[in-house]
Each structure stands twice: as C-alpha cells, then as structure tokens.
PDB file of C-alpha atoms in Angstrom:
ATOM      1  CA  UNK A   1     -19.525  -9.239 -13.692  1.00  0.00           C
ATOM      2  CA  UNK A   2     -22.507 -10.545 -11.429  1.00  0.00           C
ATOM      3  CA  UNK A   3     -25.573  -8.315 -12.194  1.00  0.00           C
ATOM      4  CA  UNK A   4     -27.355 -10.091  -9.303  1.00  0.00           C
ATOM      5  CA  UNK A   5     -27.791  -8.854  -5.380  1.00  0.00           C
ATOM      6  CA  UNK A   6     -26.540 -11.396  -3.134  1.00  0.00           C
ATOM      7  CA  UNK A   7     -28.633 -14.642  -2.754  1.00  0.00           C
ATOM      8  CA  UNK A   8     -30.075 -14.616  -6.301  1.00  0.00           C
ATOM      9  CA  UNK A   9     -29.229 -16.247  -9.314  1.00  0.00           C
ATOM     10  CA  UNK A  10     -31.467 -16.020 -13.269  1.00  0.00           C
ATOM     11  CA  UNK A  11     -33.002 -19.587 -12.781  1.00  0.00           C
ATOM     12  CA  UNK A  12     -34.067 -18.635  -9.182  1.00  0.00           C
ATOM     13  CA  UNK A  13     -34.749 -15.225 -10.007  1.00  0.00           C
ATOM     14  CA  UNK A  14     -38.366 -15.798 -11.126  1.00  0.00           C
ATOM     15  CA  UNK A  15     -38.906 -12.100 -12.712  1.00  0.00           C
ATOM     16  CA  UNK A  16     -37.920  -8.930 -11.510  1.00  0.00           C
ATOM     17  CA  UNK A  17     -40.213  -8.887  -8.394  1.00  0.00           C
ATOM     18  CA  UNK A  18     -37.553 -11.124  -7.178  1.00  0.00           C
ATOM     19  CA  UNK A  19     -34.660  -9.100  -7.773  1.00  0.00           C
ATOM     20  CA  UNK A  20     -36.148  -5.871  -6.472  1.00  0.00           C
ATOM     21  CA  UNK A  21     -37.434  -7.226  -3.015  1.00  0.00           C
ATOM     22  CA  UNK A  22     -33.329  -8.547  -3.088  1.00  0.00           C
ATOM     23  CA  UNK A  23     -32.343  -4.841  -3.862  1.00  0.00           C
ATOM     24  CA  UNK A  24     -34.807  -3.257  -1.068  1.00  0.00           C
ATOM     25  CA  UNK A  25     -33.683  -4.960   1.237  1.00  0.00           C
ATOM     26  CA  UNK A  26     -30.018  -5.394   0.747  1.00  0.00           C
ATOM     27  CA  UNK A  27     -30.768  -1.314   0.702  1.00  0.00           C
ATOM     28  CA  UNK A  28     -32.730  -1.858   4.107  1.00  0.00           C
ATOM     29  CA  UNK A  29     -35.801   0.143   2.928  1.00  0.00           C
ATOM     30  CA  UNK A  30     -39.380  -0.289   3.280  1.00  0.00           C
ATOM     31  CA  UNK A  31     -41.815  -1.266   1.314  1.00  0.00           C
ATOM     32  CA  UNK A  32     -43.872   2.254   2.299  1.00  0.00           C
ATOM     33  CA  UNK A  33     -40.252   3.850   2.195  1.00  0.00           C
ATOM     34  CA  UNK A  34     -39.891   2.785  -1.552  1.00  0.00           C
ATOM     35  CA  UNK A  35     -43.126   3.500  -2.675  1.00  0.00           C
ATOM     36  CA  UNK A  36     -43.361   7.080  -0.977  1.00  0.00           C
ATOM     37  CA  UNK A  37     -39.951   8.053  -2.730  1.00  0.00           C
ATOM     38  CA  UNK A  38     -41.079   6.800  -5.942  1.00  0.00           C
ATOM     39  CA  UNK A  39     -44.517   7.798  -6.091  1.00  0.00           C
ATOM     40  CA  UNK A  40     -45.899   4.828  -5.563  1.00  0.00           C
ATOM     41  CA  UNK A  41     -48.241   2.423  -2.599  1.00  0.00           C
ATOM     42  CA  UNK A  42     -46.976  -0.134  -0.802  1.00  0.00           C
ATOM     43  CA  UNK A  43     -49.538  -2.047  -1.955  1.00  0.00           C
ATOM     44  CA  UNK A  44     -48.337  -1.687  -5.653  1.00  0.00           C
ATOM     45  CA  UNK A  45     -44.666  -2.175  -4.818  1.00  0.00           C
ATOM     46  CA  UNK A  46     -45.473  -5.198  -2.687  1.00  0.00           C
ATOM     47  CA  UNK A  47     -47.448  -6.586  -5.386  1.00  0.00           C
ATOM     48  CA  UNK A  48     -45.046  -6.135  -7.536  1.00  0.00           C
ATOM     49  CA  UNK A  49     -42.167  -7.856  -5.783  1.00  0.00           C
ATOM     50  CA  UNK A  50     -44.876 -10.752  -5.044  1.00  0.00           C
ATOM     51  CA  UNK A  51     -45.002 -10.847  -9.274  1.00  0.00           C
ATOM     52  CA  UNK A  52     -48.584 -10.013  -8.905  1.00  0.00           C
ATOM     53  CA  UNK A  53     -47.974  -6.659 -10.452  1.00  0.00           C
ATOM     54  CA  UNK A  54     -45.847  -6.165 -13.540  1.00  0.00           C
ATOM     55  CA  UNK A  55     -43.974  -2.961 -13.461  1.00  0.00           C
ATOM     56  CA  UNK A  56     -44.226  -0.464 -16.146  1.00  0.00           C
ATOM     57  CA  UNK A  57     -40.363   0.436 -17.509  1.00  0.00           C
ATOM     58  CA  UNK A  58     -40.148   4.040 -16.333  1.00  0.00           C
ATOM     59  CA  UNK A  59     -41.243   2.408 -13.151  1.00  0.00           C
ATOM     60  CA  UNK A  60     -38.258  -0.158 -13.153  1.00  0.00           C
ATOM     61  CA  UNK A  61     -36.005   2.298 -13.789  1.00  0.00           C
ATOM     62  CA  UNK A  62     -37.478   4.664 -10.706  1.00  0.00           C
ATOM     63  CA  UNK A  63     -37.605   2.388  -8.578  1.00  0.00           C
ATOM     64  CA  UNK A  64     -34.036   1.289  -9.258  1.00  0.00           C
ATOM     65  CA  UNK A  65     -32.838   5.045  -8.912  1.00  0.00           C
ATOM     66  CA  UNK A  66     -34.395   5.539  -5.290  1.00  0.00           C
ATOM     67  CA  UNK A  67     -32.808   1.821  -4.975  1.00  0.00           C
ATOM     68  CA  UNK A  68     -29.176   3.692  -5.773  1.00  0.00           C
ATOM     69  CA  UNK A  69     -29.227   0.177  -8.415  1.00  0.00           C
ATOM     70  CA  UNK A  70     -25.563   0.463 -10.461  1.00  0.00           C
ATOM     71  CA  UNK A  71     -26.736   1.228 -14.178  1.00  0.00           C
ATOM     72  CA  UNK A  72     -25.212  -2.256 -15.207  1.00  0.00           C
ATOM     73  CA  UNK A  73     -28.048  -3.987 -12.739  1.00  0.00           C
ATOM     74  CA  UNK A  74     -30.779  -1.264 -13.790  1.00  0.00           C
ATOM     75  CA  UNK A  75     -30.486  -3.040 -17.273  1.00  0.00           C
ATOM     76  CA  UNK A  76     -30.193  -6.399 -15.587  1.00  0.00           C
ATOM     77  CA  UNK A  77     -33.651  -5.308 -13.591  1.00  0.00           C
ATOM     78  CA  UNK A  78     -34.928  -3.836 -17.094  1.00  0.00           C
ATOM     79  CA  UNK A  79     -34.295  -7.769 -18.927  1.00  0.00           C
ATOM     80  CA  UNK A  80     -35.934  -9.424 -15.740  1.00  0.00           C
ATOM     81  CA  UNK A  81     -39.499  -7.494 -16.672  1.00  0.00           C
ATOM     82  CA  UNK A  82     -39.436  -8.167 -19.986  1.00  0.00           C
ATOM     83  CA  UNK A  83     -37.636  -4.800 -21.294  1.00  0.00           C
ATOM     84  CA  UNK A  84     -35.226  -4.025 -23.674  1.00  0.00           C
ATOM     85  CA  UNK A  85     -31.581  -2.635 -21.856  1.00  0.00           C
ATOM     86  CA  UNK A  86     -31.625   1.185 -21.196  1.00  0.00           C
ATOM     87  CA  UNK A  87     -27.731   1.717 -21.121  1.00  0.00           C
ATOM     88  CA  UNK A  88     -25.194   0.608 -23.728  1.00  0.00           C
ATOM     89  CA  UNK A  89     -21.729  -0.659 -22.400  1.00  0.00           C
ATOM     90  CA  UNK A  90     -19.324   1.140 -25.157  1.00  0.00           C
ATOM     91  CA  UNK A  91     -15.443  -0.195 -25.267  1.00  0.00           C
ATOM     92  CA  UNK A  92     -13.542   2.482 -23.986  1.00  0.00           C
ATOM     93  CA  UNK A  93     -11.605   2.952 -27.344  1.00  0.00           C
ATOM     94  CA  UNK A  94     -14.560   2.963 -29.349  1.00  0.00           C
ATOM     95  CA  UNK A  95     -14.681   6.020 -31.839  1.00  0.00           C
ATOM     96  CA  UNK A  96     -18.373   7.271 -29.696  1.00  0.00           C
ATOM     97  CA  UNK A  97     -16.200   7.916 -26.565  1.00  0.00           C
ATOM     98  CA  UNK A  98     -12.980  10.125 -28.564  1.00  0.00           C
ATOM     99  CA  UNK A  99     -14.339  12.767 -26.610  1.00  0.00           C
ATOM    100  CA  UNK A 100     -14.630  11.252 -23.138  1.00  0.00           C
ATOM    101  CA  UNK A 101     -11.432   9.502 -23.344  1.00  0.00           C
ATOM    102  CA  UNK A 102      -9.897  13.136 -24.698  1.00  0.00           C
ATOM    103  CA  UNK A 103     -11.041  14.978 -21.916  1.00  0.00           C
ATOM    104  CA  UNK A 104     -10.209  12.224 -19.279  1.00  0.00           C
ATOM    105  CA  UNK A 105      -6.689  13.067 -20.057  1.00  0.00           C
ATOM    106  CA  UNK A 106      -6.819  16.781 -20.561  1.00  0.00           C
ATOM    107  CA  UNK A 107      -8.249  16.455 -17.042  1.00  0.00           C
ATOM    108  CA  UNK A 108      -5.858  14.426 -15.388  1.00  0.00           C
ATOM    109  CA  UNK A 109      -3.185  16.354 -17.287  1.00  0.00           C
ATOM    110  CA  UNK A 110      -4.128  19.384 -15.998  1.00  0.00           C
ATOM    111  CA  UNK A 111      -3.652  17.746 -12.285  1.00  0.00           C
ATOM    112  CA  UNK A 112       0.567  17.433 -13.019  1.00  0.00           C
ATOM    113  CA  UNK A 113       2.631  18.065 -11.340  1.00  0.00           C
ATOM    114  CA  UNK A 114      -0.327  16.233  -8.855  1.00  0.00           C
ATOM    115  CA  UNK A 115      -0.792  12.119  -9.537  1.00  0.00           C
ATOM    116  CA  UNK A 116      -4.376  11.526 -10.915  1.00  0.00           C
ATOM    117  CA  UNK A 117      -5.584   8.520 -12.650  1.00  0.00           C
ATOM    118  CA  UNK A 118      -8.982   6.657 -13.807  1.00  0.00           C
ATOM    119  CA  UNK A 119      -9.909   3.545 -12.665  1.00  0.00           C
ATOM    120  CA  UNK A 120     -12.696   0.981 -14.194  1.00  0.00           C
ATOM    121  CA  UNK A 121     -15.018  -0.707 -12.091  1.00  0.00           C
ATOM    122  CA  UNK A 122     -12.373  -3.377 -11.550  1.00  0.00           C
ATOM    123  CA  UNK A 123      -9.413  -0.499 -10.170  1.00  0.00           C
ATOM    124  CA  UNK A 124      -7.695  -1.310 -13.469  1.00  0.00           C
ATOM    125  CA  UNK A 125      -5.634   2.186 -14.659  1.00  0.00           C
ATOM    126  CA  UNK A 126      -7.321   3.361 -18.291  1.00  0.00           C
ATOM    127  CA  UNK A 127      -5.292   6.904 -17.969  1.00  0.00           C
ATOM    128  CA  UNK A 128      -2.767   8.349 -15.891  1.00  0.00           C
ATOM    129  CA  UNK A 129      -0.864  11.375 -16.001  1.00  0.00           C
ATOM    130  CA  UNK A 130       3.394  11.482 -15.286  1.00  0.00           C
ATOM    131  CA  UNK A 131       3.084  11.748 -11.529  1.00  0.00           C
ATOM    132  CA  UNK A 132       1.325   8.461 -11.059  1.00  0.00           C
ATOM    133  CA  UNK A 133       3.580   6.841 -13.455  1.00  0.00           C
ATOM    134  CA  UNK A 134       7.049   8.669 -11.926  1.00  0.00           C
ATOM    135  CA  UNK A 135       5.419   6.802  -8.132  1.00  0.00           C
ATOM    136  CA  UNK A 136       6.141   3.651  -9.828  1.00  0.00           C
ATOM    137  CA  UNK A 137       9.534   3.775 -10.403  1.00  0.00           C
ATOM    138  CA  UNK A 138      11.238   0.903  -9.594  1.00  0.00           C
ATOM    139  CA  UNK A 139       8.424  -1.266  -9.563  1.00  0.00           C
ATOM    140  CA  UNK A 140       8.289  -4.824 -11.343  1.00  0.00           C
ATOM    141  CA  UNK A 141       7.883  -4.926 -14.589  1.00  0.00           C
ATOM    142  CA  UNK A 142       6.005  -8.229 -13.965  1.00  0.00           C
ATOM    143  CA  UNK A 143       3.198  -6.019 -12.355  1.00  0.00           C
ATOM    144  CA  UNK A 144       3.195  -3.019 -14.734  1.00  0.00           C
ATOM    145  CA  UNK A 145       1.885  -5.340 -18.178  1.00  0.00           C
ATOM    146  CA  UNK A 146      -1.486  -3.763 -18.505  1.00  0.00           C
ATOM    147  CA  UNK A 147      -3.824  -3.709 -17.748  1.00  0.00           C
ATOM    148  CA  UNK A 148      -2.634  -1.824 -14.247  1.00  0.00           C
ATOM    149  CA  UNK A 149      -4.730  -2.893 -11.383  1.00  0.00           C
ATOM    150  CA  UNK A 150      -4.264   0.121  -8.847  1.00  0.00           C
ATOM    151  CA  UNK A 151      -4.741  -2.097  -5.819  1.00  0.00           C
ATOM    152  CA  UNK A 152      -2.650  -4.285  -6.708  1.00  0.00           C
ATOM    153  CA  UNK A 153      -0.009  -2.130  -7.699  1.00  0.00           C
ATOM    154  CA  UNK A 154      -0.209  -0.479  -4.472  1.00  0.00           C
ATOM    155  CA  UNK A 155      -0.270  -3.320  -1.973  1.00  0.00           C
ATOM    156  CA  UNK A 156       1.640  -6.111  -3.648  1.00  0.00           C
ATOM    157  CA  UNK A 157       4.866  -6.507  -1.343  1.00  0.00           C
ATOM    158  CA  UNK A 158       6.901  -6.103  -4.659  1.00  0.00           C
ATOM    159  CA  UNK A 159       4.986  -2.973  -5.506  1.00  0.00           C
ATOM    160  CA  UNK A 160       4.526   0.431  -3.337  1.00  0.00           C
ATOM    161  CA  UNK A 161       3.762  -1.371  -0.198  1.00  0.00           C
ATOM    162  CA  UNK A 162       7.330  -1.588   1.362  1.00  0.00           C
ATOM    163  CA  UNK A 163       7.639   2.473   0.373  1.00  0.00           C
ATOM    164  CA  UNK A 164       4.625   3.389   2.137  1.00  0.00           C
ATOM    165  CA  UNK A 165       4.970   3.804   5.716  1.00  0.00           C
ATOM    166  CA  UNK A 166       1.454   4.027   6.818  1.00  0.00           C
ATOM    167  CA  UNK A 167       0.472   0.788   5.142  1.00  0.00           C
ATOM    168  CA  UNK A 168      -1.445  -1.095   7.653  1.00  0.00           C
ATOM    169  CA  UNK A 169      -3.905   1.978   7.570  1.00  0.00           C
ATOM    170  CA  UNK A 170      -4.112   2.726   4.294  1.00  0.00           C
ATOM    171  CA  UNK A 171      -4.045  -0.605   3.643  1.00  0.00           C
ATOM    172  CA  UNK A 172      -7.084  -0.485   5.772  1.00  0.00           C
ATOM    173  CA  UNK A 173      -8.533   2.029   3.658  1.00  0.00           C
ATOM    174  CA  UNK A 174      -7.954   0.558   0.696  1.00  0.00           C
ATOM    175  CA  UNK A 175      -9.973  -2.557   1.761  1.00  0.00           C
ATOM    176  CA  UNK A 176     -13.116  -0.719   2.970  1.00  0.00           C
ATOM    177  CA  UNK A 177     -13.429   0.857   0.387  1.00  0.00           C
ATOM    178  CA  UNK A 178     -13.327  -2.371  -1.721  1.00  0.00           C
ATOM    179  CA  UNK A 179     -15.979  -3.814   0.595  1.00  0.00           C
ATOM    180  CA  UNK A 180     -18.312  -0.799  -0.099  1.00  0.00           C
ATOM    181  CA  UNK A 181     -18.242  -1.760  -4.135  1.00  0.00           C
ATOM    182  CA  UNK A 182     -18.792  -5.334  -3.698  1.00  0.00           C
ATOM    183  CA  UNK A 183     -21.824  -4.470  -1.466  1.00  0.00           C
ATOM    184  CA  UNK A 184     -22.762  -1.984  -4.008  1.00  0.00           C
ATOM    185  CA  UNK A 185     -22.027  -4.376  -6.836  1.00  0.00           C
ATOM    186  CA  UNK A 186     -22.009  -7.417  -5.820  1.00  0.00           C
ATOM    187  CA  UNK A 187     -19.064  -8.008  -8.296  1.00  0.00           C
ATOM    188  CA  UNK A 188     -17.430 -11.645  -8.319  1.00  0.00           C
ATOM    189  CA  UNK A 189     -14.115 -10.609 -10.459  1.00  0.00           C
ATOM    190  CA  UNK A 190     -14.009  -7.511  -7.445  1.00  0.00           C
ATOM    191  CA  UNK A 191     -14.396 -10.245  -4.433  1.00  0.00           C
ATOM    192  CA  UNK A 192     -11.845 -12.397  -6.263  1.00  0.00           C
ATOM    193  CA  UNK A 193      -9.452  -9.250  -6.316  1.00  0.00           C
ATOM    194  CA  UNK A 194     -10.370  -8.010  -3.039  1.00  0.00           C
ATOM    195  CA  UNK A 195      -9.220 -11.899  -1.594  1.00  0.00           C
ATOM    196  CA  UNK A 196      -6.560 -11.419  -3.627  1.00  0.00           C
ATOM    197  CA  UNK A 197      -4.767  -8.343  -2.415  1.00  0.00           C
ATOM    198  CA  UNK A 198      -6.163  -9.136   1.527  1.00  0.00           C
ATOM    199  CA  UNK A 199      -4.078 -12.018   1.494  1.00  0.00           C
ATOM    200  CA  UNK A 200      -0.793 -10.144   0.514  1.00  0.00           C
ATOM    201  CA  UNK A 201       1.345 -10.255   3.461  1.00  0.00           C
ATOM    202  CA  UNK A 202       2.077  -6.971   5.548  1.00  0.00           C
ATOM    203  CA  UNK A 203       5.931  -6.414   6.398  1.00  0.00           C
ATOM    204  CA  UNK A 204       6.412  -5.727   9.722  1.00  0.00           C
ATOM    205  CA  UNK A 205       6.711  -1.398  11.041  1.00  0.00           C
ATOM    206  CA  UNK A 206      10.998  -0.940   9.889  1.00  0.00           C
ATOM    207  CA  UNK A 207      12.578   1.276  11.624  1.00  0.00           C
ATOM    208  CA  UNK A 208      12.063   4.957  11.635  1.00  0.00           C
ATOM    209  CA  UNK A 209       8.730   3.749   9.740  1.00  0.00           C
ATOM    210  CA  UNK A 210       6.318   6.940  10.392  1.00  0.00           C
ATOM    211  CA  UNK A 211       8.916   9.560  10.826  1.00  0.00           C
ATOM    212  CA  UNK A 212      10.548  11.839   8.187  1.00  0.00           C
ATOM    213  CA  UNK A 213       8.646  13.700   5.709  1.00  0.00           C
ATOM    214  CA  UNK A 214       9.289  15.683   2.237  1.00  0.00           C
ATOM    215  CA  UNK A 215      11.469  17.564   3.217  1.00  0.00           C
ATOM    216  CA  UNK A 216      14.508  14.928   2.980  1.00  0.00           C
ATOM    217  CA  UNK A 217      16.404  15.342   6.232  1.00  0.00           C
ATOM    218  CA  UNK A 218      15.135  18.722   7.201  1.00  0.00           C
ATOM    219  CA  UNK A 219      12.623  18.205   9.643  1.00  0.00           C
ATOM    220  CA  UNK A 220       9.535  19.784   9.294  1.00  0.00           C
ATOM    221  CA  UNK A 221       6.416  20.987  12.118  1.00  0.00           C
ATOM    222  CA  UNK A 222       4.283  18.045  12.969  1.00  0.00           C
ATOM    223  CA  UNK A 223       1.014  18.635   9.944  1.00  0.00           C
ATOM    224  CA  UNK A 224      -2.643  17.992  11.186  1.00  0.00           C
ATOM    225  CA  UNK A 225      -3.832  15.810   8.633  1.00  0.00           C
ATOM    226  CA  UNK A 226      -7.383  16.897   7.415  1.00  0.00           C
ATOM    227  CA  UNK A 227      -8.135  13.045   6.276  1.00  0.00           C
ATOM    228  CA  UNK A 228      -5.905  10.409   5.965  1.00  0.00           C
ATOM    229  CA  UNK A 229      -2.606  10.653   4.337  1.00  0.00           C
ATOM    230  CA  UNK A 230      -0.525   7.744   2.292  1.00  0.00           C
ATOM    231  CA  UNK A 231       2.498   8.493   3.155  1.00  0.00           C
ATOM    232  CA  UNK A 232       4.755   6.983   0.765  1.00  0.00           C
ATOM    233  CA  UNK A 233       8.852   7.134   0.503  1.00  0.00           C
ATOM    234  CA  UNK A 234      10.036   8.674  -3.167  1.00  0.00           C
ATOM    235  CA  UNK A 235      13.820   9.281  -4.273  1.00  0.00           C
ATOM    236  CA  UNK A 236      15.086   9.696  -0.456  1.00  0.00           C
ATOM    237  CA  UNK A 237      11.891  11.601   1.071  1.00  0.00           C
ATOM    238  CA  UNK A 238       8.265  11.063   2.282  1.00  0.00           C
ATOM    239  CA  UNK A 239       5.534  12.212   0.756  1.00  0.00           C
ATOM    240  CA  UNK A 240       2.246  12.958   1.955  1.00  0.00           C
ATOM    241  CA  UNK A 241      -0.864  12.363   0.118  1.00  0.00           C
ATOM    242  CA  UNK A 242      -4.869  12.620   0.078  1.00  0.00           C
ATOM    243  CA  UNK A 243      -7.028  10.967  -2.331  1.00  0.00           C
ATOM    244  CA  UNK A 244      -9.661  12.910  -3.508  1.00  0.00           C
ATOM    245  CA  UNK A 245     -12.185  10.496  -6.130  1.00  0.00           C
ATOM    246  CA  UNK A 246     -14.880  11.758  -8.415  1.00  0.00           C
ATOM    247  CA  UNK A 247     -17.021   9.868 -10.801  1.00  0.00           C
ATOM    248  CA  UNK A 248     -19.592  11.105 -13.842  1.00  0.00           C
ATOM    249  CA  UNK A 249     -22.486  13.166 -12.968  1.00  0.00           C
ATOM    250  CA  UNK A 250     -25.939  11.075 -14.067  1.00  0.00           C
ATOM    251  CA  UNK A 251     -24.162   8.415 -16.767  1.00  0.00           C
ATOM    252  CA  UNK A 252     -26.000   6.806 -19.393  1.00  0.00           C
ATOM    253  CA  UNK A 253     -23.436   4.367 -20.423  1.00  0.00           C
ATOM    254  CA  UNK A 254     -22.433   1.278 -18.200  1.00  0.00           C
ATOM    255  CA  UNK A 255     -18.707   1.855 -19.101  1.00  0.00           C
ATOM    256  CA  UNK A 256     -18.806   6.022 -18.279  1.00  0.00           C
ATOM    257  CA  UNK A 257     -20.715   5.009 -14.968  1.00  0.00           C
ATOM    258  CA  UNK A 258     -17.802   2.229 -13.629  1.00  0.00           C
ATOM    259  CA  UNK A 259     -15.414   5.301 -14.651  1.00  0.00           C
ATOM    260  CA  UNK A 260     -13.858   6.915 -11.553  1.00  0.00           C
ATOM    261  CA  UNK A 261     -10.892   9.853 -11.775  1.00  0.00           C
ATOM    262  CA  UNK A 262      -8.708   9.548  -8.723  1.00  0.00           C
ATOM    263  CA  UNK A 263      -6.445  12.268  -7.514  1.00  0.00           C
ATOM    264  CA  UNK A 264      -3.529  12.405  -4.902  1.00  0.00           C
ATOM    265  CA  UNK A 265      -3.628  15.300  -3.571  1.00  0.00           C
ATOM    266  CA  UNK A 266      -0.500  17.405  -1.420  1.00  0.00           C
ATOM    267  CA  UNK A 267      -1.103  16.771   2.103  1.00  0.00           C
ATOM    268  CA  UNK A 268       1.223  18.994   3.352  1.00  0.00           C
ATOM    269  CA  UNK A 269       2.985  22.261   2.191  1.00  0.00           C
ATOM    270  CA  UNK A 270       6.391  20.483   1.767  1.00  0.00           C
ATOM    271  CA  UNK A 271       4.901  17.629  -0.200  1.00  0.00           C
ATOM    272  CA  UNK A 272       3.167  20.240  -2.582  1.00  0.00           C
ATOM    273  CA  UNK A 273       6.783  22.537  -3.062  1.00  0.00           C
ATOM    274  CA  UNK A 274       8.364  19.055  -3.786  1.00  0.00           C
ATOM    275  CA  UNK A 275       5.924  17.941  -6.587  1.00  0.00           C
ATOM    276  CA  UNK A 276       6.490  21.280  -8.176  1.00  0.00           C
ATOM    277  CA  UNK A 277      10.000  20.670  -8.144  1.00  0.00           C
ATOM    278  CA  UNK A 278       9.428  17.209  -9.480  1.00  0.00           C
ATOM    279  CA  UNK A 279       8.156  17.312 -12.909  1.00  0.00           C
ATOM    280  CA  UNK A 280       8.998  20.886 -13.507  1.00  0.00           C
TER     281      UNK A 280
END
C-alpha cells in the first residue's frame, strides 16, 4: 500500500518537509492554519517543509494529527525525519489481537438477525455474522474463495448486483465512497479495485425494477427513506437497507485503524419484522 500523498515518491521525497507540504496541501490548509492548530508559527512549519527545520517527533506526529494523516503514513512521515515507526501493523490472527478479533464478533453477533461485517482497508470481509452470509445465497462460488472483497461481491454482475434494484445509486454510493479512501489514502491496490469494480457493466432497469418491497406481494405505504436504502431482492421479496459504518476510537495499531464494522440496518418496518422472521 502507497504510504505517499499524490505526486511524491521516496527518491523524490527529499525528507519529510517534502511529504508534509504534500499532506497540507492535498488537506488545503495553511501554513498559519497548521501552525495555529498545532501550536506552532508559520515560520517554523514553513521552515520545516523547506527542510530548513527538522521536526522534533511529537511534532511529526501533531502535525500529522491536525493533518487527519492515516496512522500507516504517520509512520511513513515518522521514517522520513529520521524516527523510529510509532504504530505496529499486527496480523489480524496474531495471539496480541485474541481479544479484538473476539469482540469483533461478539459485536457483530449481537447485530443478528441484522447483517454486519468488518472490512480491512482494502473492503476485504475479516468477520461476518449469518445475515451477511444468508444475502449471499446463490452467489458464485468463484467469488466467495476468501478473502471476500465486499465491493466486489456486491457489484460484480454475477454477485448481488442483478438482486439489487437500486443499483445505479448505490452503485453510486459505493464508488464515492471509494474515492474518499483513495484521497484519504492514496492507496494503489484501492485505485486498482476501485477501476476494477467501475468497469463492471450495469444491467439495464428490468421490469418492475423499484417497486415491491418486504412484504412479498402485499403492498406496503410508500416509506420516507431517512438516507439511502439498498434495496436488494431476497427469497421472493425486497428488502430495504441502511448502512450504518463505525471504525476504532484513537487506534494505535495500523491494522485496528484500517478496521471498519459495517452494519445494514432495517430501513423500513416490514424489512425489520422480516429479518426477525429470518434467522429466528
């Protein structure tokens, strides 16, 4: 994973100076801006970005907070001033994270008869509880060999793409919110993937797409959506859904930080009396 902003590479980085002038202003924030949320002058921050200065490491490390830096580049930022790396990046299965990975699935457990699942930086599935798995039914077995890549999964035309019938929307979604990481990130592997699942084609509206809902063939009252729903065909009915996604408060680990817990949430009363019907 690239651990540089855009337009910078280690032999042209030239120090850290460099790399936080790319940062600032990828961020669009002043040099005065900076340095009066850090504590600092604009004198001393430009000086350090000219490599006149050489940062202390608390001072890396503030700067690259009020920067909102990923932890993986604060310890790229940290190497670039001459510093040892401030956060570890632990395998997931290692025996140091037993408790993390424990409670990751107590949590999303405790979302059933709800889908929830956890997602690495790269939207590949570490844990998921039954009602994310029971959603792919009938997939391809071709696209379920781990690891499970949740964008893919969801708009591959063999996966849940032909079931959901808001696609080109949440399809829409789905890619936005890609964009935001790779600006964040700055990720080659993610702009590889994101390529990857924007060139999937997009089947044409069928008919009836956008009508129905889960209550099978009774017809409901039109719901007012309070954010966007995937709506999303399962055993004969449509479900609605909102996706709700948190992430660890304040991590000091580069693997807890990429860690995000997703959960699809009912988006209408029907959908919600359904699900508890589901799994019960």
């Amino acid at each position: 994973m690239s651990t540089l902003p855009p337009g910078t590479t280690p032999a042209a980085a030239g120090g850290v100076g460099p790399l936080l002038r790319a940062w600032r202003e990828q961020r669009r924030v002043s040099q005065l801006e900076l340095a009066l949320r850090a504590d600092s002058s604009a004198r001393h921050i430009s000086f350090v970005e000219t490599g006149r200065s050489r940062p202390s490491e608390q001072m890396v490390l503030r700067l690259a907070e009020h920067l909102d830096v990923p932890v993986r580049e604060r310890n790229a930022l940290l190497l670039a001033a001459g510093y040892a790396p401030r956060f570890p990046e632990t395998p997931l299965d290692d025996p140091a994270l037993d408790a993390l990975r424990e409670g990751i699935e107590r949590l999303i457990g405790g979302y059933e008869p709800y889908p929830a699942l956890v997602v690495d930086a790269m939207y590949d599935v570490v844990a998921a509880n039954r009602g994310v798995m029971t959603l792919f039914d009938g997939v391809p077995e071709s696209l379920l060999v781990p690891p499970l890549n949740a964008v893919r999964l969801t708009l591959h035309p063999q996966g849940l793409a032909p079931r959901i019938r808001n696609l080109r929307e949440w399809r829409g979604h789905l890619l936005e919110q890609m964009e935001r990481q790779i600006a964040l990130r700055r990720s080659a592997p993610l702009r590889a993937l994101y390529e990857e699942v924007a060139a999937f084609p997009v089947p044409e509206a069928g008919p009836g797409e956008g009508a129905g809902d889960a209550g099978g063939s009774e017809r409901s009252a039109p719901v007012a959506y309070f954010a966007l729903p995937m709506r999303i065909e399962h055993g004969g009915r449509i479900l609605s859904f909102v996706s709700s996604i948190s992430t660890f408060n304040t991590p000091m680990d580069v693997t807890v930080a990429e860690l995000a817990v997703e959960t699809l949430l009912p988006a209408d009363p029907a959908t919600a009396k359904y699900l508890h019907s589901w799994l019960s």
